[in-house]
């Protein structure tokens, strides 16, 4: 590969924290600055603009800029209340797994993502706001405490893993 093989396909991301596979195109997690955090899906092979520094999520924060930035698939506000956060940090598409023992049925076909404040959210595949759920209470560990989440992933058997800022790694075993 040479540098001429690299093609700019997007701009306008304020504080990217994660990109992950999703049906129809990757999702980019972008931590906002003061208004909203967002997940945005890339569905085009042509260059796209996600709006920053003129938009933060769905909210125009500065005049000028693009008239038609790619709208985020899901947003949530800054804050410390339920359904709010400080920085989107982890995410993955939780699909039905090949391994029965690792499947958590209530998460099947959901986009699962976390905030640095320790909150864990899900939303349906169509990003319908009515399917946006705060699932934090479903992830209380048997031992230890999930602090500021920095990443989520799957292990070899496609079991969900959560890593927090102080170095604790949690495995989410189905009931």
PDB file of C-alpha atoms in Angstrom, residues 25-146:
ATOM      1  CA  UNK A  25     -22.121   0.369   7.478  1.00  0.00           C
ATOM      2  CA  UNK A  26     -19.885   1.114  10.445  1.00  0.00           C
ATOM      3  CA  UNK A  27     -20.998   3.186  13.435  1.00  0.00           C
ATOM      4  CA  UNK A  28     -18.806   6.013  14.720  1.00  0.00           C
ATOM      5  CA  UNK A  29     -19.068   6.940  18.394  1.00  0.00           C
ATOM      6  CA  UNK A  30     -18.431  10.644  18.909  1.00  0.00           C
ATOM      7  CA  UNK A  31     -18.264  12.305  22.324  1.00  0.00           C
ATOM      8  CA  UNK A  32     -19.730  15.770  22.183  1.00  0.00           C
ATOM      9  CA  UNK A  33     -18.230  18.841  23.800  1.00  0.00           C
ATOM     10  CA  UNK A  34     -21.101  20.344  25.825  1.00  0.00           C
ATOM     11  CA  UNK A  35     -24.449  19.353  24.288  1.00  0.00           C
ATOM     12  CA  UNK A  36     -24.861  15.824  22.866  1.00  0.00           C
ATOM     13  CA  UNK A  37     -22.993  12.569  22.262  1.00  0.00           C
ATOM     14  CA  UNK A  38     -23.769  10.609  19.116  1.00  0.00           C
ATOM     15  CA  UNK A  39     -23.523   7.399  17.151  1.00  0.00           C
ATOM     16  CA  UNK A  40     -23.447   8.023  13.403  1.00  0.00           C
ATOM     17  CA  UNK A  41     -23.642   5.404  10.692  1.00  0.00           C
ATOM     18  CA  UNK A  42     -21.605   5.625   7.502  1.00  0.00           C
ATOM     19  CA  UNK A  43     -23.925   4.402   4.763  1.00  0.00           C
ATOM     20  CA  UNK A  44     -22.254   5.974   1.749  1.00  0.00           C
ATOM     21  CA  UNK A  45     -18.970   5.360  -0.019  1.00  0.00           C
ATOM     22  CA  UNK A  46     -18.811   9.032  -0.971  1.00  0.00           C
ATOM     23  CA  UNK A  47     -17.206  11.537   1.408  1.00  0.00           C
ATOM     24  CA  UNK A  48     -19.498  12.591   4.252  1.00  0.00           C
ATOM     25  CA  UNK A  49     -19.487  15.378   6.810  1.00  0.00           C
ATOM     26  CA  UNK A  50     -20.767  14.586  10.301  1.00  0.00           C
ATOM     27  CA  UNK A  51     -21.141  18.262  11.145  1.00  0.00           C
ATOM     28  CA  UNK A  52     -18.531  19.237  13.739  1.00  0.00           C
ATOM     29  CA  UNK A  53     -17.722  22.050  14.626  1.00  0.00           C
ATOM     30  CA  UNK A  54     -21.075  23.416  13.447  1.00  0.00           C
ATOM     31  CA  UNK A  55     -23.284  20.656  14.830  1.00  0.00           C
ATOM     32  CA  UNK A  56     -23.076  18.613  18.000  1.00  0.00           C
ATOM     33  CA  UNK A  57     -25.397  15.673  17.534  1.00  0.00           C
ATOM     34  CA  UNK A  58     -28.633  17.134  16.159  1.00  0.00           C
ATOM     35  CA  UNK A  59     -27.963  20.578  17.623  1.00  0.00           C
ATOM     36  CA  UNK A  60     -26.471  23.447  15.639  1.00  0.00           C
ATOM     37  CA  UNK A  61     -23.831  25.034  17.885  1.00  0.00           C
ATOM     38  CA  UNK A  62     -22.256  27.475  15.407  1.00  0.00           C
ATOM     39  CA  UNK A  63     -23.364  29.304  12.282  1.00  0.00           C
ATOM     40  CA  UNK A  64     -22.051  28.359   8.862  1.00  0.00           C
ATOM     41  CA  UNK A  65     -20.697  24.982   7.879  1.00  0.00           C
ATOM     42  CA  UNK A  66     -22.440  22.260   5.917  1.00  0.00           C
ATOM     43  CA  UNK A  67     -26.155  22.552   5.213  1.00  0.00           C
ATOM     44  CA  UNK A  68     -26.677  18.819   5.094  1.00  0.00           C
ATOM     45  CA  UNK A  69     -24.341  16.947   7.447  1.00  0.00           C
ATOM     46  CA  UNK A  70     -25.024  13.269   8.012  1.00  0.00           C
ATOM     47  CA  UNK A  71     -27.557  13.140  10.827  1.00  0.00           C
ATOM     48  CA  UNK A  72     -26.585  11.020  13.820  1.00  0.00           C
ATOM     49  CA  UNK A  73     -28.343   7.679  14.251  1.00  0.00           C
ATOM     50  CA  UNK A  74     -28.745   8.230  17.996  1.00  0.00           C
ATOM     51  CA  UNK A  75     -27.901  11.046  20.413  1.00  0.00           C
ATOM     52  CA  UNK A  76     -28.001  11.544  24.150  1.00  0.00           C
ATOM     53  CA  UNK A  77     -27.344  14.612  26.280  1.00  0.00           C
ATOM     54  CA  UNK A  78     -24.483  15.674  28.502  1.00  0.00           C
ATOM     55  CA  UNK A  79     -25.326  15.432  32.174  1.00  0.00           C
ATOM     56  CA  UNK A  80     -25.581  13.217  35.216  1.00  0.00           C
ATOM     57  CA  UNK A  81     -29.241  12.212  35.008  1.00  0.00           C
ATOM     58  CA  UNK A  82     -30.606   8.974  33.567  1.00  0.00           C
ATOM     59  CA  UNK A  83     -30.083   8.798  29.778  1.00  0.00           C
ATOM     60  CA  UNK A  84     -27.281  11.364  30.018  1.00  0.00           C
ATOM     61  CA  UNK A  85     -23.517  11.038  30.162  1.00  0.00           C
ATOM     62  CA  UNK A  86     -20.061  12.545  29.944  1.00  0.00           C
ATOM     63  CA  UNK A  87     -18.458  10.719  27.000  1.00  0.00           C
ATOM     64  CA  UNK A  88     -19.516   7.816  24.800  1.00  0.00           C
ATOM     65  CA  UNK A  89     -16.759   5.219  25.128  1.00  0.00           C
ATOM     66  CA  UNK A  90     -17.651   1.738  24.019  1.00  0.00           C
ATOM     67  CA  UNK A  91     -20.013   0.067  21.652  1.00  0.00           C
ATOM     68  CA  UNK A  92     -20.821  -2.999  19.656  1.00  0.00           C
ATOM     69  CA  UNK A  93     -23.595  -4.632  17.693  1.00  0.00           C
ATOM     70  CA  UNK A  94     -24.887  -7.533  19.767  1.00  0.00           C
ATOM     71  CA  UNK A  95     -26.240 -10.110  17.354  1.00  0.00           C
ATOM     72  CA  UNK A  96     -27.457 -13.638  17.905  1.00  0.00           C
ATOM     73  CA  UNK A  97     -24.336 -15.626  18.604  1.00  0.00           C
ATOM     74  CA  UNK A  98     -23.330 -18.987  17.236  1.00  0.00           C
ATOM     75  CA  UNK A  99     -22.581 -20.157  20.775  1.00  0.00           C
ATOM     76  CA  UNK A 100     -25.764 -20.792  22.762  1.00  0.00           C
ATOM     77  CA  UNK A 101     -23.984 -20.468  26.112  1.00  0.00           C
ATOM     78  CA  UNK A 102     -22.824 -16.922  25.405  1.00  0.00           C
ATOM     79  CA  UNK A 103     -26.125 -15.486  24.201  1.00  0.00           C
ATOM     80  CA  UNK A 104     -28.041 -12.927  26.262  1.00  0.00           C
ATOM     81  CA  UNK A 105     -31.483 -12.931  24.677  1.00  0.00           C
ATOM     82  CA  UNK A 106     -32.523  -9.484  25.958  1.00  0.00           C
ATOM     83  CA  UNK A 107     -29.567  -7.931  24.099  1.00  0.00           C
ATOM     84  CA  UNK A 108     -30.052  -9.784  20.820  1.00  0.00           C
ATOM     85  CA  UNK A 109     -30.156  -7.514  17.792  1.00  0.00           C
ATOM     86  CA  UNK A 110     -29.423  -4.388  19.798  1.00  0.00           C
ATOM     87  CA  UNK A 111     -26.702  -1.793  19.560  1.00  0.00           C
ATOM     88  CA  UNK A 112     -24.993  -1.774  22.948  1.00  0.00           C
ATOM     89  CA  UNK A 113     -22.884   1.214  23.991  1.00  0.00           C
ATOM     90  CA  UNK A 114     -21.418   2.710  27.138  1.00  0.00           C
ATOM     91  CA  UNK A 115     -20.628   6.062  28.644  1.00  0.00           C
ATOM     92  CA  UNK A 116     -17.519   6.930  30.643  1.00  0.00           C
ATOM     93  CA  UNK A 117     -19.783   7.591  33.648  1.00  0.00           C
ATOM     94  CA  UNK A 118     -20.512   3.841  33.839  1.00  0.00           C
ATOM     95  CA  UNK A 119     -23.903   3.897  32.112  1.00  0.00           C
ATOM     96  CA  UNK A 120     -24.725   1.167  29.607  1.00  0.00           C
ATOM     97  CA  UNK A 121     -27.343   1.820  26.935  1.00  0.00           C
ATOM     98  CA  UNK A 122     -29.023  -0.156  24.163  1.00  0.00           C
ATOM     99  CA  UNK A 123     -31.086   0.839  21.163  1.00  0.00           C
ATOM    100  CA  UNK A 124     -32.861  -1.195  18.495  1.00  0.00           C
ATOM    101  CA  UNK A 125     -31.391  -1.788  15.076  1.00  0.00           C
ATOM    102  CA  UNK A 126     -33.629   0.840  13.481  1.00  0.00           C
ATOM    103  CA  UNK A 127     -32.442   3.482  16.005  1.00  0.00           C
ATOM    104  CA  UNK A 128     -36.049   4.263  16.963  1.00  0.00           C
ATOM    105  CA  UNK A 129     -35.795   6.573  20.011  1.00  0.00           C
ATOM    106  CA  UNK A 130     -38.563   4.596  21.731  1.00  0.00           C
ATOM    107  CA  UNK A 131     -36.162   1.612  21.886  1.00  0.00           C
ATOM    108  CA  UNK A 132     -33.389   3.585  23.648  1.00  0.00           C
ATOM    109  CA  UNK A 133     -32.880   1.941  27.049  1.00  0.00           C
ATOM    110  CA  UNK A 134     -30.661   2.543  30.055  1.00  0.00           C
ATOM    111  CA  UNK A 135     -29.476  -0.993  30.900  1.00  0.00           C
ATOM    112  CA  UNK A 136     -26.932  -0.038  33.580  1.00  0.00           C
ATOM    113  CA  UNK A 137     -28.763  -1.902  36.354  1.00  0.00           C
ATOM    114  CA  UNK A 138     -28.597  -5.109  34.276  1.00  0.00           C
ATOM    115  CA  UNK A 139     -24.790  -5.035  34.505  1.00  0.00           C
ATOM    116  CA  UNK A 140     -24.144  -4.999  38.262  1.00  0.00           C
ATOM    117  CA  UNK A 141     -21.152  -7.340  38.759  1.00  0.00           C
ATOM    118  CA  UNK A 142     -21.031 -10.217  41.242  1.00  0.00           C
ATOM    119  CA  UNK A 143     -17.755  -8.797  42.553  1.00  0.00           C
ATOM    120  CA  UNK A 144     -15.943  -5.524  41.965  1.00  0.00           C
ATOM    121  CA  UNK A 145     -17.546  -2.384  40.642  1.00  0.00           C
ATOM    122  CA  UNK A 146     -17.766  -1.152  37.079  1.00  0.00           C
TER     123      UNK A 146
END
